[in-house]
mmCIF file of C-alpha atoms in Angstrom:
data_model
loop_
_atom_site.group_PDB
_atom_site.id
_atom_site.type_symbol
_atom_site.label_atom_id
_atom_site.label_comp_id
_atom_site.label_asym_id
_atom_site.label_seq_id
_atom_site.Cartn_x
_atom_site.Cartn_y
_atom_site.Cartn_z
ATOM 1 C CA UNK T 1 128.277 118.837 122.375
ATOM 2 C CA UNK T 2 130.101 115.828 120.150
ATOM 3 C CA UNK T 3 129.190 115.576 116.509
ATOM 4 C CA UNK T 4 128.016 111.670 117.249
ATOM 5 C CA UNK T 5 125.237 113.505 119.925
ATOM 6 C CA UNK T 6 124.768 116.448 116.991
ATOM 7 C CA UNK T 7 124.108 113.994 114.519
ATOM 8 C CA UNK T 8 121.248 111.690 116.811
ATOM 9 C CA UNK T 9 119.586 115.091 117.529
ATOM 10 C CA UNK T 10 119.142 115.800 114.092
ATOM 11 C CA UNK T 11 115.396 114.622 113.568
ATOM 12 C CA UNK T 12 115.297 115.309 109.743
ATOM 13 C CA UNK T 13 118.674 112.935 109.563
ATOM 14 C CA UNK T 14 117.588 110.696 111.446
ATOM 15 C CA UNK T 15 113.987 109.798 110.060
ATOM 16 C CA UNK T 16 115.931 109.551 106.815
ATOM 17 C CA UNK T 17 118.399 107.156 107.857
ATOM 18 C CA UNK T 18 115.598 104.860 110.057
ATOM 19 C CA UNK T 19 113.079 104.873 107.371
ATOM 20 C CA UNK T 20 115.933 103.478 105.235
ATOM 21 C CA UNK T 21 117.020 100.667 107.223
ATOM 22 C CA UNK T 22 113.298 100.098 108.343
ATOM 23 C CA UNK T 23 112.482 99.438 104.768
ATOM 24 C CA UNK T 24 115.405 97.340 103.783
ATOM 25 C CA UNK T 25 114.565 95.429 106.794
ATOM 26 C CA UNK T 26 110.769 94.694 105.673
ATOM 27 C CA UNK T 27 112.253 93.949 102.253
ATOM 28 C CA UNK T 28 114.561 91.229 103.792
ATOM 29 C CA UNK T 29 111.983 89.808 106.078
ATOM 30 C CA UNK T 30 109.410 89.609 102.929
ATOM 31 C CA UNK T 31 111.993 88.182 101.012
ATOM 32 C CA UNK T 32 112.207 85.681 103.979
ATOM 33 C CA UNK T 33 108.734 85.304 104.006
ATOM 34 C CA UNK T 34 107.645 84.801 100.580
ATOM 35 C CA UNK T 35 110.882 82.206 99.783
ATOM 36 C CA UNK T 36 111.613 80.565 102.982
ATOM 37 C CA UNK T 37 115.404 81.435 102.237
ATOM 38 C CA UNK T 38 117.706 84.016 103.562
ATOM 39 C CA UNK T 39 118.971 86.840 101.316
ATOM 40 C CA UNK T 40 121.519 88.926 103.385
ATOM 41 C CA UNK T 41 121.759 90.998 99.846
ATOM 42 C CA UNK T 42 118.216 91.790 100.616
ATOM 43 C CA UNK T 43 119.347 94.371 103.888
ATOM 44 C CA UNK T 44 121.448 97.053 101.561
ATOM 45 C CA UNK T 45 120.184 95.934 97.789
ATOM 46 C CA UNK T 46 118.150 97.732 95.317
ATOM 47 C CA UNK T 47 114.600 97.217 94.037
ATOM 48 C CA UNK T 48 111.687 95.081 95.626
ATOM 49 C CA UNK T 49 109.110 95.895 98.018
ATOM 50 C CA UNK T 50 109.278 98.429 99.529
ATOM 51 C CA UNK T 51 111.252 101.056 97.963
ATOM 52 C CA UNK T 52 113.744 101.953 100.488
ATOM 53 C CA UNK T 53 114.627 105.065 98.428
ATOM 54 C CA UNK T 54 111.237 106.287 98.621
ATOM 55 C CA UNK T 55 111.110 105.689 102.337
ATOM 56 C CA UNK T 56 114.223 107.725 102.908
ATOM 57 C CA UNK T 57 113.084 110.521 100.587
ATOM 58 C CA UNK T 58 109.578 110.708 101.973
ATOM 59 C CA UNK T 59 110.840 110.818 105.793
ATOM 60 C CA UNK T 60 113.191 113.423 104.818
ATOM 61 C CA UNK T 61 110.766 115.579 103.189
ATOM 62 C CA UNK T 62 108.183 115.224 105.791
ATOM 63 C CA UNK T 63 110.546 115.582 108.891
ATOM 64 C CA UNK T 64 111.797 118.931 107.180
ATOM 65 C CA UNK T 65 108.234 119.921 106.696
ATOM 66 C CA UNK T 66 107.629 119.529 110.486
ATOM 67 C CA UNK T 67 111.053 120.786 111.451
ATOM 68 C CA UNK T 68 111.076 124.105 109.251
ATOM 69 C CA UNK T 69 107.803 124.487 108.005
ATOM 70 C CA UNK T 70 105.825 123.793 104.429
ATOM 71 C CA UNK T 71 107.222 127.152 103.468
ATOM 72 C CA UNK T 72 110.637 126.634 104.240
ATOM 73 C CA UNK T 73 113.670 125.776 101.704
ATOM 74 C CA UNK T 74 114.630 122.669 103.450
ATOM 75 C CA UNK T 75 110.822 121.325 102.813
ATOM 76 C CA UNK T 76 110.930 122.738 99.332
ATOM 77 C CA UNK T 77 114.465 120.842 98.275
ATOM 78 C CA UNK T 78 113.651 117.699 100.020
ATOM 79 C CA UNK T 79 110.858 117.314 98.423
ATOM 80 C CA UNK T 80 111.899 118.243 95.120
ATOM 81 C CA UNK T 81 114.500 115.485 95.665
ATOM 82 C CA UNK T 82 111.672 113.094 96.845
ATOM 83 C CA UNK T 83 109.575 113.344 93.392
ATOM 84 C CA UNK T 84 112.841 113.014 91.536
ATOM 85 C CA UNK T 85 114.051 109.637 93.573
ATOM 86 C CA UNK T 86 110.485 108.235 93.069
ATOM 87 C CA UNK T 87 109.859 109.278 89.665
ATOM 88 C CA UNK T 88 113.334 107.677 88.656
ATOM 89 C CA UNK T 89 112.440 104.583 90.716
ATOM 90 C CA UNK T 90 109.440 104.029 88.593
ATOM 91 C CA UNK T 91 111.095 105.090 85.247
ATOM 92 C CA UNK T 92 114.477 104.863 84.524
ATOM 93 C CA UNK T 93 115.589 102.289 86.951
ATOM 94 C CA UNK T 94 112.748 99.867 86.543
ATOM 95 C CA UNK T 95 113.403 99.778 82.787
ATOM 96 C CA UNK T 96 116.747 99.027 83.153
ATOM 97 C CA UNK T 97 115.835 96.199 85.095
ATOM 98 C CA UNK T 98 113.403 95.044 82.121
ATOM 99 C CA UNK T 99 116.710 95.188 80.313
ATOM 100 C CA UNK T 100 118.499 93.314 82.125
ATOM 101 C CA UNK T 101 116.037 90.798 82.550
ATOM 102 C CA UNK T 102 115.832 90.534 78.525
ATOM 103 C CA UNK T 103 119.782 90.546 78.397
ATOM 104 C CA UNK T 104 120.075 87.857 80.986
ATOM 105 C CA UNK T 105 117.688 85.735 78.939
ATOM 106 C CA UNK T 106 119.799 86.220 75.563
ATOM 107 C CA UNK T 107 123.224 85.359 77.531
ATOM 108 C CA UNK T 108 121.536 82.142 78.915
ATOM 109 C CA UNK T 109 120.961 80.915 75.194
ATOM 110 C CA UNK T 110 124.524 81.389 74.071
ATOM 111 C CA UNK T 111 123.524 84.304 72.087
ATOM 112 C CA UNK T 112 126.714 86.189 72.671
ATOM 113 C CA UNK T 113 129.830 83.948 71.724
ATOM 114 C CA UNK T 114 132.573 86.505 72.876
ATOM 115 C CA UNK T 115 136.361 86.013 72.579
ATOM 116 C CA UNK T 116 136.974 89.039 74.796
ATOM 117 C CA UNK T 117 136.968 88.327 78.291
ATOM 118 C CA UNK T 118 135.471 91.938 79.004
ATOM 119 C CA UNK T 119 132.469 91.068 77.043
ATOM 120 C CA UNK T 120 131.955 87.508 78.327
ATOM 121 C CA UNK T 121 128.374 87.198 79.399
ATOM 122 C CA UNK T 122 127.879 88.159 83.058
ATOM 123 C CA UNK T 123 124.745 87.567 84.840
ATOM 124 C CA UNK T 124 123.161 91.528 84.960
ATOM 125 C CA UNK T 125 121.601 92.711 88.263
ATOM 126 C CA UNK T 126 117.567 92.416 87.172
ATOM 127 C CA UNK T 127 116.196 93.823 90.428
ATOM 128 C CA UNK T 128 117.359 97.811 90.199
ATOM 129 C CA UNK T 129 113.995 99.522 90.264
ATOM 130 C CA UNK T 130 110.319 99.428 91.402
ATOM 131 C CA UNK T 131 106.751 99.355 90.385
ATOM 132 C CA UNK T 132 104.265 102.120 91.628
ATOM 133 C CA UNK T 133 102.892 99.681 94.628
ATOM 134 C CA UNK T 134 106.721 99.122 95.980
ATOM 135 C CA UNK T 135 107.431 103.296 95.733
ATOM 136 C CA UNK T 136 103.674 103.597 97.380
ATOM 137 C CA UNK T 137 104.782 101.146 100.041
ATOM 138 C CA UNK T 138 107.853 102.942 100.682
ATOM 139 C CA UNK T 139 106.395 106.169 101.032
ATOM 140 C CA UNK T 140 104.067 104.600 103.917
ATOM 141 C CA UNK T 141 106.856 103.480 105.640
ATOM 142 C CA UNK T 142 108.293 107.077 105.369
ATOM 143 C CA UNK T 143 105.645 108.719 106.786
ATOM 144 C CA UNK T 144 105.529 106.385 109.235
ATOM 145 C CA UNK T 145 108.792 106.794 110.387
ATOM 146 C CA UNK T 146 108.478 110.427 110.094
ATOM 147 C CA UNK T 147 105.408 110.450 112.234
ATOM 148 C CA UNK T 148 107.132 108.573 114.863
ATOM 149 C CA UNK T 149 109.984 110.778 114.911
ATOM 150 C CA UNK T 150 107.988 113.731 115.375
ATOM 151 C CA UNK T 151 105.721 112.544 117.942
ATOM 152 C CA UNK T 152 107.530 109.748 119.883
ATOM 153 C CA UNK T 153 110.950 110.160 119.524
ATOM 154 C CA UNK T 154 111.687 114.146 119.914
ATOM 155 C CA UNK T 155 109.100 114.830 121.866
#
């Protein structure tokens, strides 16, 4: 059996990967629907609705639970990882986005007049974290993908 076949047959891995890309596609489509512009960076970028990280780890944990049981080591590790990722997305990464927005405003007003080219103002990425709603939407995407994998794709 080839490694590609083994990877494709790994329900836990495939659920997580598909959930990531499903969330990124939804993010891309929502951006297009709301702004009318095509932004290809939304297909792989961080931040926004829904959280692809939350979708990924939710699908990973639920699929691990289905495949190995709720009492398994695999589910325990996946669940704890999911909690860390989602807490980080709402906490640290959301605050980083707020700080980037403030710094970008300061730089727009020529707040920093630097001679050093390494310190010249560069627009910082503002869309790095998530609101609780964006994380919850990511969880829903992850759960749906894991359910489809469990009851559809791998049956």
